[in-house]
Coordinates of N, CA and C in Angstrom, one line a residue:
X1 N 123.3 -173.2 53.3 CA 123.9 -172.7 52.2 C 123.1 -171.6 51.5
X2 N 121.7 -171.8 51.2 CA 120.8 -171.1 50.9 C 121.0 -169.5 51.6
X3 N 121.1 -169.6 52.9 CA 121.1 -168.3 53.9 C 121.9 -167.4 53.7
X4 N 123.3 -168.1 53.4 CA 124.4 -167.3 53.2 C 124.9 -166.8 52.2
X5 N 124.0 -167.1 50.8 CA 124.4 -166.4 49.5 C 123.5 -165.7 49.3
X6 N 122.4 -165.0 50.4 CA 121.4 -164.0 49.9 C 121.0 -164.4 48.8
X7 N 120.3 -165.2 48.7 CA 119.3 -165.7 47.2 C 118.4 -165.5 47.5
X8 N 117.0 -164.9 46.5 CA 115.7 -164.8 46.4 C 115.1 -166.2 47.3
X9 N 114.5 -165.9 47.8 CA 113.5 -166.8 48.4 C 112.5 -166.4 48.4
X10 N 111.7 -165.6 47.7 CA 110.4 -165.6 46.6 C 109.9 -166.2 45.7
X11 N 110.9 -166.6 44.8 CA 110.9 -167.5 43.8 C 109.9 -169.0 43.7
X12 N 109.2 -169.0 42.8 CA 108.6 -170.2 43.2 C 108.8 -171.4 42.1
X13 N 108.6 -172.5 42.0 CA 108.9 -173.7 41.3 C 107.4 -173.7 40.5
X14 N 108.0 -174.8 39.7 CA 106.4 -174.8 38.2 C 105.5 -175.1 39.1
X15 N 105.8 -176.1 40.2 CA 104.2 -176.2 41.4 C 103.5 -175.0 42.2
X16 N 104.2 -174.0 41.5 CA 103.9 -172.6 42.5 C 104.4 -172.7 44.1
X17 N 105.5 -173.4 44.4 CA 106.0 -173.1 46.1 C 106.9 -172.3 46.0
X18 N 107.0 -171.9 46.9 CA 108.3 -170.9 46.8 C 109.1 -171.5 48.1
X19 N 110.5 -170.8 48.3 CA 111.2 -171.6 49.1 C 110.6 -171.9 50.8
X20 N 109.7 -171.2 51.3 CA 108.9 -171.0 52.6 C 108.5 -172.6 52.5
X21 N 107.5 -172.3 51.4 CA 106.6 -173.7 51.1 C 106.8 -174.9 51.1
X22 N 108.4 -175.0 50.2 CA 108.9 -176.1 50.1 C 109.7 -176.4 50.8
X23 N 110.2 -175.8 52.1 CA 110.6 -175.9 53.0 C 109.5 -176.6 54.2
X24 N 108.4 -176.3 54.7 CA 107.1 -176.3 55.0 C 107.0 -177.9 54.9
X25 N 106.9 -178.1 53.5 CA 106.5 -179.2 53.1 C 107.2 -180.3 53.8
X26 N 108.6 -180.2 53.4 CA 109.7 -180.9 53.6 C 109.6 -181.2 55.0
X27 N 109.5 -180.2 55.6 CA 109.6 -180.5 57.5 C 108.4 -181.0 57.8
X28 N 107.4 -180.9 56.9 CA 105.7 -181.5 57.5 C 105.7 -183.0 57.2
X29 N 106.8 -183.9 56.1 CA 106.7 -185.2 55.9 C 108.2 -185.8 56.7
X30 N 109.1 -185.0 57.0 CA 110.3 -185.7 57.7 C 109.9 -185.4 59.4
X31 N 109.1 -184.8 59.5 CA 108.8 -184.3 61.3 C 109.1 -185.7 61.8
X32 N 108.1 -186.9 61.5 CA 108.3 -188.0 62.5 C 108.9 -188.6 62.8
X33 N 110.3 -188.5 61.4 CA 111.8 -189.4 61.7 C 112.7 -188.1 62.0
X34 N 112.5 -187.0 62.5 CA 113.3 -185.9 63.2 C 113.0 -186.4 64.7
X35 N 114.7 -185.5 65.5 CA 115.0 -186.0 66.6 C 113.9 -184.4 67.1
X36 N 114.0 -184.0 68.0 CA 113.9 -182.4 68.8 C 114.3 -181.5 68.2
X37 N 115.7 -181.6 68.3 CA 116.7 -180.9 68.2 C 116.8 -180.4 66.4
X38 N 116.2 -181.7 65.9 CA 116.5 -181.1 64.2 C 115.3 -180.6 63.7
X39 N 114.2 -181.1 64.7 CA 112.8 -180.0 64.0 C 113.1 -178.8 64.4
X40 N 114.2 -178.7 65.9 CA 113.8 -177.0 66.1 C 114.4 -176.1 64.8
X41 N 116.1 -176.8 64.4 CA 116.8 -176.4 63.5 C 115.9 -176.2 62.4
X42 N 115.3 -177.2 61.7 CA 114.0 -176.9 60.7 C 113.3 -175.4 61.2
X43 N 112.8 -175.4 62.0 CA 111.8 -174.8 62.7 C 112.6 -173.2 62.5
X44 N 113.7 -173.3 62.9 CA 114.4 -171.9 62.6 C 114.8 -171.5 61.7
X45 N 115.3 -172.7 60.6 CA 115.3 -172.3 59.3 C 114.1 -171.8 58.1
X46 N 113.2 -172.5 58.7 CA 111.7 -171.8 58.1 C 111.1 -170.5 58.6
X47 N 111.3 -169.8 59.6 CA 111.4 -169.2 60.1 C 112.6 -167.7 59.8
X48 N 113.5 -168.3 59.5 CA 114.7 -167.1 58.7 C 114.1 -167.4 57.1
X49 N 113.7 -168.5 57.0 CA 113.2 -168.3 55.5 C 111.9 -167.1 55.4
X50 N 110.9 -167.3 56.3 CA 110.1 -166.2 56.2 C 110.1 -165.1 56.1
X51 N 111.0 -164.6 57.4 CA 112.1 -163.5 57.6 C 112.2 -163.1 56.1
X52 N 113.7 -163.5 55.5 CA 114.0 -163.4 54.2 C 113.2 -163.1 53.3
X53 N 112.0 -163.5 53.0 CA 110.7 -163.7 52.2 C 110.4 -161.9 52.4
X54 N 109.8 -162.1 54.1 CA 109.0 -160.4 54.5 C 109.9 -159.1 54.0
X55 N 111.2 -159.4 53.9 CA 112.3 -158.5 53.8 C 112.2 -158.3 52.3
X56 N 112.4 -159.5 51.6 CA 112.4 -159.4 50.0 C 110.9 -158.9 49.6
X57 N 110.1 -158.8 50.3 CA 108.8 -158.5 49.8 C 108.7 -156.9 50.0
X58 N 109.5 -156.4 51.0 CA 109.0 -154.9 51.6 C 110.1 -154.1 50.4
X59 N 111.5 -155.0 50.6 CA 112.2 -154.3 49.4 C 112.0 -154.1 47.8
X60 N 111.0 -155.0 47.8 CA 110.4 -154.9 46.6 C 109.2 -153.8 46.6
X61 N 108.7 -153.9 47.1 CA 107.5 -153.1 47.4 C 108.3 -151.7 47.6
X62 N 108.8 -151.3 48.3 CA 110.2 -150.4 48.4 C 110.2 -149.5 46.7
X63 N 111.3 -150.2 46.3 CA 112.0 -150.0 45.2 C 110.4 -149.7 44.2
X64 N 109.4 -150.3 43.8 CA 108.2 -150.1 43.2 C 107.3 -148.7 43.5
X65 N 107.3 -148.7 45.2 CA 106.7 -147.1 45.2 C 108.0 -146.0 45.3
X66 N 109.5 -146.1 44.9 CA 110.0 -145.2 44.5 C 110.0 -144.9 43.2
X67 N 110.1 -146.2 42.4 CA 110.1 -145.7 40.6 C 108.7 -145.1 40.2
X68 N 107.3 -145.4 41.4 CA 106.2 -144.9 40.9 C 106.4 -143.4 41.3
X69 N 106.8 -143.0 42.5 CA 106.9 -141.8 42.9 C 108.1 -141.0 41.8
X70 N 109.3 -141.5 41.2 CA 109.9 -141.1 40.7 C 109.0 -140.8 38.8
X71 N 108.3 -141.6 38.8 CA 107.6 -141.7 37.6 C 106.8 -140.2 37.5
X72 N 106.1 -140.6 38.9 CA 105.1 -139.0 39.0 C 105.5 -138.0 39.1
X73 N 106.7 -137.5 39.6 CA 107.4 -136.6 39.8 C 108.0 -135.8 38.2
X74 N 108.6 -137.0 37.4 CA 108.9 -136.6 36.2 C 107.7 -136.8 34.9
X75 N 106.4 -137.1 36.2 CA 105.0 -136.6 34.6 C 104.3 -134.6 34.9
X76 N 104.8 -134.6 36.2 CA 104.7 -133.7 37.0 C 105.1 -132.3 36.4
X77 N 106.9 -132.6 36.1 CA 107.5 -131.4 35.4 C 107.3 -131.6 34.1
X78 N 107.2 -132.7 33.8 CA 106.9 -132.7 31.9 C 105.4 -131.6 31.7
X79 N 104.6 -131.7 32.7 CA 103.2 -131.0 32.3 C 103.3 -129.5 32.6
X80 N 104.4 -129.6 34.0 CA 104.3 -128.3 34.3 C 105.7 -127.4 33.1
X81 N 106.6 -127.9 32.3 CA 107.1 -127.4 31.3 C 106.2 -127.4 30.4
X82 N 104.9 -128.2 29.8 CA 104.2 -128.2 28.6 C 103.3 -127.0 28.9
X83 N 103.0 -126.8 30.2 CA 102.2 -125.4 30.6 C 102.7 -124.5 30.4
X84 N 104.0 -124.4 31.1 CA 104.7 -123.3 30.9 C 105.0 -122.8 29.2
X85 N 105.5 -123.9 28.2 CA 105.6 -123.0 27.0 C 104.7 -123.1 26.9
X86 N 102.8 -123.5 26.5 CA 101.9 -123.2 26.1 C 101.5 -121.5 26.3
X87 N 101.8 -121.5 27.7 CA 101.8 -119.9 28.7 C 102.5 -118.5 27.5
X88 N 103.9 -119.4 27.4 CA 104.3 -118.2 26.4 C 104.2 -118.0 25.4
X89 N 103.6 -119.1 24.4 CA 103.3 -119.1 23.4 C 102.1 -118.3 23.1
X90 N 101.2 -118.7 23.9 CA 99.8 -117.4 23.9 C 100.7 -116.0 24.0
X91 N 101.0 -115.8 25.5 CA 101.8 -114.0 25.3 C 102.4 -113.9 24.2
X92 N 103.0 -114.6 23.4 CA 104.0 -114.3 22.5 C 104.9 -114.1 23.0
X93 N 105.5 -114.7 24.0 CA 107.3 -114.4 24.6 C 108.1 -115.2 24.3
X94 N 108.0 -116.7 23.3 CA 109.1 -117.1 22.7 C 109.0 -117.1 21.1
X95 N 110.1 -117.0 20.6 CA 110.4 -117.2 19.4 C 110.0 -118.5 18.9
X96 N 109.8 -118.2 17.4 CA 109.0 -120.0 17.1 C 109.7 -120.0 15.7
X97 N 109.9 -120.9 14.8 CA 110.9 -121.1 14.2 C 112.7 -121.5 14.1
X98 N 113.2 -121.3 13.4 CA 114.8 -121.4 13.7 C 115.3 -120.4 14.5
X99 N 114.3 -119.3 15.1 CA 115.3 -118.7 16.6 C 116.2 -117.5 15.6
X100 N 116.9 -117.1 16.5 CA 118.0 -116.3 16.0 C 119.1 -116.6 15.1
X101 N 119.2 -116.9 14.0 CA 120.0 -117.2 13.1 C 120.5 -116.3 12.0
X102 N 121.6 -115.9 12.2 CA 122.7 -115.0 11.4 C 122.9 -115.7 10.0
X103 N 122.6 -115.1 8.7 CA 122.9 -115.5 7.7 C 124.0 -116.2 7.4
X104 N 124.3 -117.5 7.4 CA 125.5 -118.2 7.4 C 126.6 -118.0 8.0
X105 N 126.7 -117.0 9.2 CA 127.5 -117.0 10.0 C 127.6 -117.7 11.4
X106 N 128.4 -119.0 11.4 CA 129.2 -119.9 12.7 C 127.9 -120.9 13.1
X107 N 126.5 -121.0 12.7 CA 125.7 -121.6 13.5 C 124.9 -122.2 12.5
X108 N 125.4 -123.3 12.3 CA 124.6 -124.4 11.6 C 123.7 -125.1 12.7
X109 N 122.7 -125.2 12.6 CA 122.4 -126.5 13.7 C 122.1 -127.3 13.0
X110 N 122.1 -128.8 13.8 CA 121.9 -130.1 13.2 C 120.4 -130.2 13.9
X111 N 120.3 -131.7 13.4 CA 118.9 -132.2 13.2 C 118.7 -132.1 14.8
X112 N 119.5 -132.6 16.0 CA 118.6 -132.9 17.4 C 118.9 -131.0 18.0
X113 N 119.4 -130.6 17.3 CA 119.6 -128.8 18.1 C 118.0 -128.9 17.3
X114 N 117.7 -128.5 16.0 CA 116.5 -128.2 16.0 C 115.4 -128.6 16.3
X115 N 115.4 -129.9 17.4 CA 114.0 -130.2 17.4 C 114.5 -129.1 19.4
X116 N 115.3 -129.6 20.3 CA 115.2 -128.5 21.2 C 115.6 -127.3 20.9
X117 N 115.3 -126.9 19.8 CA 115.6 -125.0 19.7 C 115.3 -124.2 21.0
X118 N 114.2 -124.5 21.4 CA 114.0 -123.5 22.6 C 114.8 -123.3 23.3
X119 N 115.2 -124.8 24.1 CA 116.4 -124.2 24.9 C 118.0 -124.4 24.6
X120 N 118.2 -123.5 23.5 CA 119.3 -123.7 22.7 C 119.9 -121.9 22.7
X121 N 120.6 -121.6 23.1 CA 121.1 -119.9 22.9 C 121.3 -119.9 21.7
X122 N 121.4 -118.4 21.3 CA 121.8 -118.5 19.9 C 123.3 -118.4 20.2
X123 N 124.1 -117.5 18.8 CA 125.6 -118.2 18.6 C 126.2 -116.3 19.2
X124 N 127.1 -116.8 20.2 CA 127.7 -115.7 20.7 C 128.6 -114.5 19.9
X125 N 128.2 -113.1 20.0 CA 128.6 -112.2 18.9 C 130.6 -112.6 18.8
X126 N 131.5 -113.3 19.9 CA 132.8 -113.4 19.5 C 133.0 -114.4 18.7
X127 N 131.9 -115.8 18.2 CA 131.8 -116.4 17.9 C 132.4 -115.9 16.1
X128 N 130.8 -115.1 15.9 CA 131.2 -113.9 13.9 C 132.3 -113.2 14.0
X129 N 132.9 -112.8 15.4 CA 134.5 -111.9 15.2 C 135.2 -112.9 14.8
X130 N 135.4 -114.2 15.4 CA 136.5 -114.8 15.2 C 136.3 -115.5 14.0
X131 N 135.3 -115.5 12.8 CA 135.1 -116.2 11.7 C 135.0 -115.6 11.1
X132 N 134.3 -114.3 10.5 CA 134.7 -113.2 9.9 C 135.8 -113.3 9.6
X133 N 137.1 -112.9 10.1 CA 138.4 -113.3 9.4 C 139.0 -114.5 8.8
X134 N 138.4 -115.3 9.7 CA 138.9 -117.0 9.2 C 138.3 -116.7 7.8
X135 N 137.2 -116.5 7.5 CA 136.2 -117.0 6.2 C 136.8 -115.8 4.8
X136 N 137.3 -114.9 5.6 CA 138.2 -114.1 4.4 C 139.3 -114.8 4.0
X137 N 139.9 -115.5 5.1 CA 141.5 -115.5 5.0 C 141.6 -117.1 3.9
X138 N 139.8 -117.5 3.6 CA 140.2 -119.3 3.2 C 139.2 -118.5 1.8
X139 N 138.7 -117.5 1.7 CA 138.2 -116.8 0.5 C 139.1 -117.2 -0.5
X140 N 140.4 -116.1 0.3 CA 141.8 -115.8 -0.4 C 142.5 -117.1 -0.9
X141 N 142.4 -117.7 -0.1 CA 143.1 -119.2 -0.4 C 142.6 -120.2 -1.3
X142 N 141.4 -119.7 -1.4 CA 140.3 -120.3 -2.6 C 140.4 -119.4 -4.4
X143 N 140.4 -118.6 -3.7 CA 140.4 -117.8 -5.2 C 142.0 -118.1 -5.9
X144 N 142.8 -117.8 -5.1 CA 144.5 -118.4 -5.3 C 144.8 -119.6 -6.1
X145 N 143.5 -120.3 -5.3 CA 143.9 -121.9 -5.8 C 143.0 -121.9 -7.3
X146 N 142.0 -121.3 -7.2 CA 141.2 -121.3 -8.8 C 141.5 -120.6 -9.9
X147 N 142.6 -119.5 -9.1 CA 143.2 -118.3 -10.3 C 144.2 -119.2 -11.1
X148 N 145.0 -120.2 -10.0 CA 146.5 -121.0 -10.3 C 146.0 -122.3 -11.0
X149 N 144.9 -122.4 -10.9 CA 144.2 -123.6 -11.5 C 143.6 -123.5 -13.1
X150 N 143.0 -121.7 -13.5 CA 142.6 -121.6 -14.8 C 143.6 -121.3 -15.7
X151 N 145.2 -120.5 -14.7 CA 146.2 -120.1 -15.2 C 146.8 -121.3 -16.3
X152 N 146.6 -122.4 -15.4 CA 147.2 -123.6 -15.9 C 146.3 -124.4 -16.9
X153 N 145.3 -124.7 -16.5 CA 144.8 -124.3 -17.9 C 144.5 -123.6 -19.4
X154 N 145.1 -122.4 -18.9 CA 145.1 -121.7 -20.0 C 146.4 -121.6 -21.0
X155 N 147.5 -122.0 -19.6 CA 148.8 -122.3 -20.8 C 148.9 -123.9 -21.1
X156 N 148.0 -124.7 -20.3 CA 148.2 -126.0 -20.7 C 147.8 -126.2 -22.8

């Protein structure tokens, strides 16, 4: 049953055995009341238990030097990006501060745009064409509504 649901057979019990062991065990105190035939069975079962064991151990070991290699890989680029802006920061080739920002025209940034400003574009010139008139046209709408609002007031 064990075999056929791919279960850990690493695992060990509060006595420290793991399934090899307690397998081991098992066939080292029933051997004398075993026929041939059911030690060999034993004998093959401990045996695919090992198997299973060596497999789960390489797969483990596996998966361990990929996340370390994956690890090094991304301390790799993190140093070689912290080089790189250090690089430009000496020449003076990147902007430092809020970057390109147009006096209240279309480009608010929020709190996580300004911590990566760097790699953030500024706000595209059709961006102020298309607001430029919006921002007149809600001017008008405003002033309308505060003219029609003192009006009334003033004959109230």
């Amino acid at each position: 049953m064990l075999l056929h649901h791919d279960a850990s057979v690493t695992s060990a019990n509060e006595s420290g055995l793991d399934c090899v062991g307690a397998a081991e065990a098992k066939l080292a105190t029933m051997r004398s009341t075993l026929t041939s035939d059911e030690v060999r069975e034993w004998d093959a079962f401990v045996e695919e238990l090992r198997r299973r064991a060596d497999a789960e151990r390489a797969r483990a070991e596996a998966r361990d030097r990929a996340r370390a290699e994956a690890n090094e890989e991304h301390r790799e680029r993190q140093r070689t990006l912290a080089e790189n802006e250090r690089s430009l920061a000496r020449t003076g080739g990147q902007e430092r501060g809020l970057g390109r920002l147009e006096e209240g025209i279309g480009y608010f940034p929020s709190l996580a745009t300004l911590q990566f400003q760097g790699s953030v574009p500024g706000p595209s010139p059709s961006v102020a064409e298309y607001e430029n008139p919006e921002r007149e046209r809600l001017d008008r709408i405003l002033r309308s509504i505060g003219f029609i609002m003192l009006l009334y007031f003033l004959l109230s």
